[in-house]
Amino acid sequence: ERRMGDWFNFCDCRKTTKTEGEDWTNAFTARAGYDPSQGPQGRRQKPCGIGVTFVVDDSKALRVKSLTKDGPADLTGKVEEGDILASVDGSNVYCANPQEVGALLLGSAGSKVQVSFKKVDTGEELHVIMVRAPSQ
């Protein structure tokens, strides 16, 4: 069960670095599953993401906690800390299970994903297409 303050890293499948003093008791890193259409190669490819770490807010929504510097989301210049994840490739993910969201956000390096965020300050919905990339 998700609790307020749980963190979810959709940057890639590597361990996320903990900042000193942060409580990561409920931290999770998403991992993409095996894609049978990729044949045996699908097992060896590390999943790539959009360079965003989310935190579960009071309403159980996934809110942007941080962006990976020079990651896909950061390079758009549009995604900001505090934005709420709304949809991935047209699927509504507002308050969805973080592991299911991770399966949608993660994919092969160089593949595109359309992600929508709700801006905290204006309530405007922002749609961006990003190219998945491994973390630097």
Coordinates of C-alpha atoms in Angstrom, one line a residue, residues 10-69:
F10 CA 11.6 6.5 -12.7
C11 CA 15.1 7.4 -14.0
D12 CA 16.3 3.9 -14.7
C13 CA 16.9 0.6 -12.9
R14 CA 20.0 1.7 -10.9
K15 CA 19.9 2.5 -7.2
T16 CA 19.1 6.1 -6.5
T17 CA 21.6 8.1 -4.4
K18 CA 20.2 9.0 -1.0
T19 CA 20.7 12.6 0.2
E20 CA 22.0 12.8 3.7
G21 CA 19.2 13.1 6.3
E22 CA 16.4 11.7 4.0
D23 CA 14.3 8.9 5.2
W24 CA 14.1 6.2 2.5
T25 CA 12.2 3.6 4.5
N26 CA 9.5 3.5 1.9
A27 CA 11.6 4.1 -1.2
F28 CA 11.2 2.1 -4.4
T29 CA 12.9 2.0 -7.8
A30 CA 10.7 1.0 -10.7
R31 CA 11.9 -1.8 -13.0
A32 CA 10.6 -2.5 -16.4
G33 CA 9.8 -6.1 -17.2
Y34 CA 11.0 -8.4 -20.0
D35 CA 9.5 -7.6 -23.4
P36 CA 9.0 -10.9 -25.3
S37 CA 8.8 -9.0 -28.6
Q38 CA 12.5 -8.1 -28.2
G39 CA 13.5 -11.8 -28.1
P40 CA 16.5 -12.8 -25.9
Q41 CA 17.9 -9.3 -26.2
G42 CA 14.9 -8.0 -24.2
R43 CA 16.4 -9.6 -21.1
R44 CA 19.7 -7.9 -21.3
Q45 CA 18.7 -4.3 -21.9
K46 CA 18.5 -2.1 -18.9
P47 CA 15.3 -0.1 -18.9
C48 CA 15.6 3.6 -19.4
G49 CA 13.4 6.3 -18.1
I50 CA 12.6 10.1 -18.1
G51 CA 14.9 11.2 -15.2
V52 CA 12.2 11.9 -12.6
T53 CA 11.9 10.9 -9.0
F54 CA 8.3 11.1 -7.6
V55 CA 6.9 11.3 -4.1
V56 CA 3.4 10.3 -3.1
D57 CA 1.5 13.4 -1.9
D58 CA -1.5 13.7 0.4
S59 CA -4.0 12.8 -2.3
K60 CA -2.0 9.7 -3.3
A61 CA -0.9 11.4 -6.5
L62 CA 2.7 11.1 -7.8
R63 CA 4.4 14.5 -7.5
V64 CA 7.8 15.3 -9.1
K65 CA 10.3 15.4 -6.2
S66 CA 13.4 15.9 -8.4
L67 CA 14.7 15.8 -11.9
T68 CA 17.9 14.2 -13.0
K69 CA 20.2 16.9 -14.4

